[in-house]
Structures are given as structure tokens and as C-alpha cells.
Short mmCIF file of the C-alpha atoms (twelve columns), coordinates in Angstrom:
data_MODEL
# 
_entry.id   MODEL 
# 
loop_
_atom_site.group_PDB 
_atom_site.id 
_atom_site.type_symbol 
_atom_site.label_atom_id 
_atom_site.label_alt_id 
_atom_site.label_comp_id 
_atom_site.label_asym_id 
_atom_site.label_seq_id 
_atom_site.Cartn_x 
_atom_site.Cartn_y 
_atom_site.Cartn_z 
_atom_site.pdbx_PDB_model_num 
ATOM 1   C CA . MET A 1   0.000   0.000  0.000   1 
ATOM 2   C CA . ALA A 2   1.285   3.448  -0.908  1 
ATOM 3   C CA . THR A 3   2.143   6.048  1.700   1 
ATOM 4   C CA . ARG A 4   -0.180  9.008  1.267   1 
ATOM 5   C CA . LEU A 5   0.769   12.602 1.918   1 
ATOM 6   C CA . PHE A 6   -1.972  15.141 2.498   1 
ATOM 7   C CA . LEU A 7   -1.087  18.798 1.942   1 
ATOM 8   C CA . GLY A 8   -3.004  21.907 2.928   1 
ATOM 9   C CA . ILE A 9   -1.798  25.218 1.498   1 
ATOM 10  C CA . ASP A 10  -2.734  28.647 2.815   1 
ATOM 11  C CA . PRO A 11  -1.501  30.725 -0.137  1 
ATOM 12  C CA . GLY A 12  -0.996  34.064 1.598   1 
ATOM 13  C CA . VAL A 13  2.346   35.872 1.709   1 
ATOM 14  C CA . HIS A 14  2.409   34.892 5.390   1 
ATOM 15  C CA . GLY A 15  0.697   31.570 4.668   1 
ATOM 16  C CA . ALA A 16  1.856   28.041 5.352   1 
ATOM 17  C CA . VAL A 17  2.004   24.496 4.026   1 
ATOM 18  C CA . ALA A 18  0.993   21.602 6.275   1 
ATOM 19  C CA . CYS A 19  1.515   17.911 5.579   1 
ATOM 20  C CA . PHE A 20  0.067   14.775 7.130   1 
ATOM 21  C CA . TYR A 21  1.670   11.408 6.393   1 
ATOM 22  C CA . SER A 22  -0.686  8.419  6.323   1 
ATOM 23  C CA . HIS A 23  1.848   6.239  8.136   1 
ATOM 24  C CA . ARG A 24  2.133   8.668  11.088  1 
ATOM 25  C CA . GLY A 25  -1.419  8.103  12.300  1 
ATOM 26  C CA . LEU A 26  -2.988  10.954 14.251  1 
ATOM 27  C CA . LYS A 27  0.233   12.866 14.954  1 
ATOM 28  C CA . PRO A 28  0.135   16.613 14.225  1 
ATOM 29  C CA . PRO A 29  1.124   17.659 10.708  1 
ATOM 30  C CA . GLU A 30  4.446   19.139 9.679   1 
ATOM 31  C CA . ILE A 31  3.970   22.858 9.082   1 
ATOM 32  C CA . PHE A 32  6.214   25.169 7.080   1 
ATOM 33  C CA . ASP A 33  5.735   28.900 6.688   1 
ATOM 34  C CA . THR A 34  5.622   30.307 3.175   1 
ATOM 35  C CA . PRO A 35  9.189   31.351 2.362   1 
ATOM 36  C CA . ASN A 36  9.573   35.134 2.280   1 
ATOM 37  C CA . LEU A 37  12.260  37.739 1.765   1 
ATOM 38  C CA . LYS A 38  12.588  41.287 3.039   1 
ATOM 39  C CA . VAL A 39  13.123  43.713 0.174   1 
ATOM 40  C CA . ASN A 40  13.254  47.417 1.007   1 
ATOM 41  C CA . LYS A 41  11.516  46.684 4.332   1 
ATOM 42  C CA . LYS A 42  8.672   44.876 2.540   1 
ATOM 43  C CA . THR A 43  7.892   41.180 2.811   1 
ATOM 44  C CA . VAL A 44  7.809   39.518 -0.604  1 
ATOM 45  C CA . SER A 45  7.468   35.941 -1.775  1 
ATOM 46  C CA . ASP A 46  10.647  33.904 -2.062  1 
ATOM 47  C CA . ILE A 47  9.633   32.023 -5.207  1 
ATOM 48  C CA . SER A 48  12.764  29.881 -5.211  1 
ATOM 49  C CA . GLY A 49  12.123  28.946 -1.574  1 
ATOM 50  C CA . MET A 50  8.495   28.159 -2.365  1 
ATOM 51  C CA . ALA A 51  9.622   25.899 -5.237  1 
ATOM 52  C CA . ASP A 52  12.105  24.125 -2.957  1 
ATOM 53  C CA . LEU A 53  9.417   23.609 -0.318  1 
ATOM 54  C CA . ILE A 54  6.789   22.120 -2.623  1 
ATOM 55  C CA . SER A 55  9.304   20.046 -4.608  1 
ATOM 56  C CA . LYS A 56  10.124  17.979 -1.516  1 
ATOM 57  C CA . TYR A 57  6.613   16.532 -1.864  1 
ATOM 58  C CA . ASN A 58  7.148   15.340 -5.451  1 
ATOM 59  C CA . PRO A 59  6.152   11.655 -5.346  1 
ATOM 60  C CA . GLU A 60  8.613   10.844 -8.131  1 
ATOM 61  C CA . LEU A 61  11.411  11.303 -5.566  1 
ATOM 62  C CA . TYR A 62  10.157  8.427  -3.418  1 
ATOM 63  C CA . ALA A 63  9.023   4.863  -3.872  1 
ATOM 64  C CA . ASN A 64  5.338   4.144  -3.442  1 
ATOM 65  C CA . VAL A 65  4.057   7.620  -2.448  1 
ATOM 66  C CA . GLU A 66  0.858   9.427  -3.449  1 
ATOM 67  C CA . VAL A 67  0.240   13.094 -2.714  1 
ATOM 68  C CA . PHE A 68  -3.157  14.765 -2.332  1 
ATOM 69  C CA . ALA A 69  -3.074  18.546 -1.936  1 
ATOM 70  C CA . ILE A 70  -5.609  21.309 -1.546  1 
ATOM 71  C CA . ILE A 71  -4.979  24.990 -1.891  1 
ATOM 72  C CA . GLU A 72  -7.392  27.571 -0.614  1 
ATOM 73  C CA . HIS A 73  -9.019  29.379 -3.539  1 
ATOM 74  C CA . VAL A 74  -8.638  33.052 -2.684  1 
ATOM 75  C CA . HIS A 75  -10.174 36.146 -4.237  1 
ATOM 76  C CA . ALA A 76  -10.552 39.856 -3.587  1 
ATOM 77  C CA . MET A 77  -12.671 40.734 -0.555  1 
ATOM 78  C CA . PRO A 78  -14.620 43.932 0.096   1 
ATOM 79  C CA . GLY A 79  -12.614 46.332 2.205   1 
ATOM 80  C CA . GLN A 80  -9.319  44.624 1.465   1 
ATOM 81  C CA . GLY A 81  -6.588  46.940 0.218   1 
ATOM 82  C CA . VAL A 82  -5.485  46.868 -3.405  1 
ATOM 83  C CA . VAL A 83  -1.858  46.065 -2.558  1 
ATOM 84  C CA . SER A 84  -2.687  43.272 -0.106  1 
ATOM 85  C CA . THR A 85  -5.194  41.783 -2.571  1 
ATOM 86  C CA . GLY A 86  -2.596  41.934 -5.326  1 
ATOM 87  C CA . ASN A 87  0.002   40.212 -3.148  1 
ATOM 88  C CA . LEU A 88  -2.448  37.497 -2.095  1 
ATOM 89  C CA . LEU A 89  -3.513  36.761 -5.670  1 
ATOM 90  C CA . LYS A 90  0.109   36.840 -6.839  1 
ATOM 91  C CA . ASN A 91  1.053   34.248 -4.219  1 
ATOM 92  C CA . PHE A 92  -1.964  32.129 -5.123  1 
ATOM 93  C CA . GLY A 93  -0.836  32.141 -8.755  1 
ATOM 94  C CA . ILE A 94  2.727   31.225 -7.801  1 
ATOM 95  C CA . TRP A 95  1.516   28.257 -5.749  1 
ATOM 96  C CA . LEU A 96  -0.771  27.098 -8.587  1 
ATOM 97  C CA . GLY A 97  2.135   27.243 -11.027 1 
ATOM 98  C CA . LEU A 98  4.363   25.284 -8.684  1 
ATOM 99  C CA . LEU A 99  1.675   22.649 -8.091  1 
ATOM 100 C CA . ALA A 100 1.014   22.309 -11.820 1 
ATOM 101 C CA . GLY A 101 4.752   21.921 -12.391 1 
ATOM 102 C CA . ILE A 102 4.881   18.647 -10.472 1 
ATOM 103 C CA . ASP A 103 4.428   16.275 -13.363 1 
ATOM 104 C CA . SER A 104 3.296   13.042 -11.777 1 
ATOM 105 C CA . GLU A 105 0.173   10.911 -11.899 1 
ATOM 106 C CA . LYS A 106 0.702   10.335 -8.168  1 
ATOM 107 C CA . PHE A 107 0.408   14.065 -7.342  1 
ATOM 108 C CA . ARG A 108 -3.090  15.516 -7.349  1 
ATOM 109 C CA . TYR A 109 -4.298  18.909 -6.230  1 
ATOM 110 C CA . VAL A 110 -7.535  20.871 -6.178  1 
ATOM 111 C CA . GLU A 111 -8.547  24.382 -5.268  1 
ATOM 112 C CA . ILE A 112 -11.056 24.586 -2.447  1 
ATOM 113 C CA . SER A 113 -13.160 27.471 -1.204  1 
ATOM 114 C CA . PRO A 114 -12.605 28.617 2.371   1 
ATOM 115 C CA . VAL A 115 -16.321 28.007 2.989   1 
ATOM 116 C CA . LYS A 116 -16.021 24.300 2.200   1 
ATOM 117 C CA . TRP A 117 -13.221 23.432 4.610   1 
ATOM 118 C CA . LYS A 118 -14.324 25.897 7.307   1 
ATOM 119 C CA . LYS A 119 -17.861 24.468 7.246   1 
ATOM 120 C CA . TYR A 120 -16.390 21.010 7.851   1 
ATOM 121 C CA . TYR A 121 -14.832 22.311 11.094  1 
ATOM 122 C CA . ASP A 122 -17.769 24.572 12.082  1 
ATOM 123 C CA . LEU A 123 -15.626 27.692 11.653  1 
ATOM 124 C CA . LEU A 124 -17.874 29.723 9.349   1 
ATOM 125 C CA . LYS A 125 -18.287 33.339 10.437  1 
ATOM 126 C CA . LEU A 126 -15.978 32.852 13.428  1 
ATOM 127 C CA . PRO A 127 -12.880 34.985 14.066  1 
ATOM 128 C CA . LYS A 128 -9.547  33.762 12.702  1 
ATOM 129 C CA . GLU A 129 -8.415  32.778 16.193  1 
ATOM 130 C CA . ALA A 130 -11.081 30.038 16.201  1 
ATOM 131 C CA . ALA A 131 -8.959  28.098 13.683  1 
ATOM 132 C CA . ILE A 132 -6.062  28.140 16.159  1 
ATOM 133 C CA . GLU A 133 -8.291  26.745 18.903  1 
ATOM 134 C CA . LYS A 134 -9.737  24.081 16.587  1 
ATOM 135 C CA . ALA A 135 -6.301  22.918 15.399  1 
ATOM 136 C CA . MET A 136 -5.060  22.721 18.994  1 
ATOM 137 C CA . GLU A 137 -8.173  20.751 19.922  1 
ATOM 138 C CA . TYR A 138 -7.640  18.230 17.106  1 
ATOM 139 C CA . TRP A 139 -3.875  17.898 17.511  1 
ATOM 140 C CA . PRO A 140 -2.625  18.765 21.008  1 
ATOM 141 C CA . GLY A 141 1.016   19.755 20.758  1 
ATOM 142 C CA . ILE A 142 0.695   21.095 17.209  1 
ATOM 143 C CA . ASP A 143 3.296   23.748 16.420  1 
ATOM 144 C CA . LEU A 144 1.388   26.862 15.421  1 
ATOM 145 C CA . LEU A 145 4.117   29.263 16.537  1 
ATOM 146 C CA . ARG A 146 5.726   31.435 13.907  1 
ATOM 147 C CA . PRO A 147 9.315   32.454 14.550  1 
ATOM 148 C CA . THR A 148 9.566   36.179 15.272  1 
ATOM 149 C CA . PRO A 149 12.385  38.724 15.341  1 
ATOM 150 C CA . LYS A 150 14.676  38.481 18.347  1 
ATOM 151 C CA . GLY A 151 13.166  39.465 21.645  1 
ATOM 152 C CA . LYS A 152 9.532   39.139 20.633  1 
ATOM 153 C CA . LYS A 153 7.344   36.470 22.147  1 
ATOM 154 C CA . LYS A 154 6.166   33.776 19.748  1 
ATOM 155 C CA . LYS A 155 2.444   33.353 19.407  1 
ATOM 156 C CA . PRO A 156 0.218   30.960 17.467  1 
ATOM 157 C CA . VAL A 157 -0.831  32.218 14.047  1 
ATOM 158 C CA . HIS A 158 -4.007  31.416 12.151  1 
ATOM 159 C CA . ASP A 159 -2.198  30.851 8.822   1 
ATOM 160 C CA . ARG A 160 -0.461  27.776 10.241  1 
ATOM 161 C CA . ALA A 161 -3.729  26.592 11.788  1 
ATOM 162 C CA . ASP A 162 -5.575  27.079 8.486   1 
ATOM 163 C CA . ALA A 163 -2.969  25.032 6.587   1 
ATOM 164 C CA . ALA A 164 -3.144  22.260 9.198   1 
ATOM 165 C CA . LEU A 165 -6.935  22.172 9.117   1 
ATOM 166 C CA . MET A 166 -6.927  22.055 5.311   1 
ATOM 167 C CA . ALA A 167 -4.432  19.166 5.400   1 
ATOM 168 C CA . GLY A 168 -6.717  17.409 7.882   1 
ATOM 169 C CA . PHE A 169 -9.685  18.104 5.629   1 
ATOM 170 C CA . VAL A 170 -8.015  16.561 2.581   1 
ATOM 171 C CA . ARG A 171 -6.885  13.567 4.672   1 
ATOM 172 C CA . GLU A 172 -10.481 12.884 5.708   1 
ATOM 173 C CA . ASN A 173 -12.086 13.676 2.328   1 
ATOM 174 C CA . TYR A 174 -9.525  12.844 -0.368  1 
ATOM 175 C CA . ARG A 175 -11.572 10.015 -1.883  1 
ATOM 176 C CA . THR A 176 -14.481 12.394 -2.525  1 
ATOM 177 C CA . LEU A 177 -12.347 15.399 -3.489  1 
ATOM 178 C CA . PHE A 178 -10.368 13.411 -6.041  1 
ATOM 179 C CA . LYS A 179 -13.200 11.072 -7.097  1 
ATOM 180 C CA . LEU A 180 -11.383 7.874  -6.112  1 
# 
């Protein structure tokens, strides 16, 4: 039987990628922050870092591995700034390109609306912090802390929780999502 990897991708500039391995049972997922660079005091996507991150999940590198990934389908929201919307959509496009670039029959991905996965966890219309609480409830000990500049206290972030919950969602629903 093939080992299955289940990926959840929060495509924001400060997003994350979470991965469950079928052979690890109910252990918390691995979580990696979206690689970024500081350019002129602005945070921008590190496309090379993003490519390196997603390429480690290429099933062609391993024997007997299947990968099922979901990426949150994002769009412009009322009240969201033009620059932040542009950055979000740019990152979404980068992730889609990187996912499409993994040429393997054993690597499948789909876009999913936030409503679909949030409804599964009863998170609709709740504040972003509710995702942190839900992820900690499902996987005690999950690492939702984002490294911060020296001297600042680390705190859980919703982007990591969202990625973990999406990875959990695909793990529980991959047969339906991918029509298997």
C-alpha cells in the first residue's frame, strides 16, 4: 500500500504548508511557513524557496508515495486593500504554477473554497483565532508558533492553523475530493 501525503496550502504571503503522512497516524502535521524575503523593508514571496518547499513533496522522488493537496481558492474581498489583494492573488498564482509543475500521476491537487473546509470544522463566520483553537483541539502539541524577530514572544498564528486544518480536511475527504 502506498504512503499518502496530504497537503493543505494557505496561499498568503504569510501563509503556510501543512503535511500529514498516512503512516504517522494521528500525529500533528508538519507545518512550514511560506518562504519570504525582506526587500526594502517589505515582505515579498521567495519564489525559489516556495519551489524548494513544494518540490520535496514530489512523489517521483520516493518509492510508493501518493500526494493529495488542496490549496485555498482566494479572491478579492470587500474592504481589502489593493496592494494586499494583489500580493495574495500573486502568491496564489505562484503556488498554482508550482503545483502544476509537479508532473506526476501520483500528485493531485484541487482548489477549495474557504467556505467548504471551514464548514467542515464549524468555523464559518468565526474569528480567525477560532482556527487556532480548533487545530489545537484536534492535535494537542501542534506547532502553530511562527518564529519572530529576536526578543519578541512567539504566538500561534491562524495561517499555520488554516494550513493544518486544510491538510486534515483533505486527509479525511480525499476520496471524494479526487473522485477515487
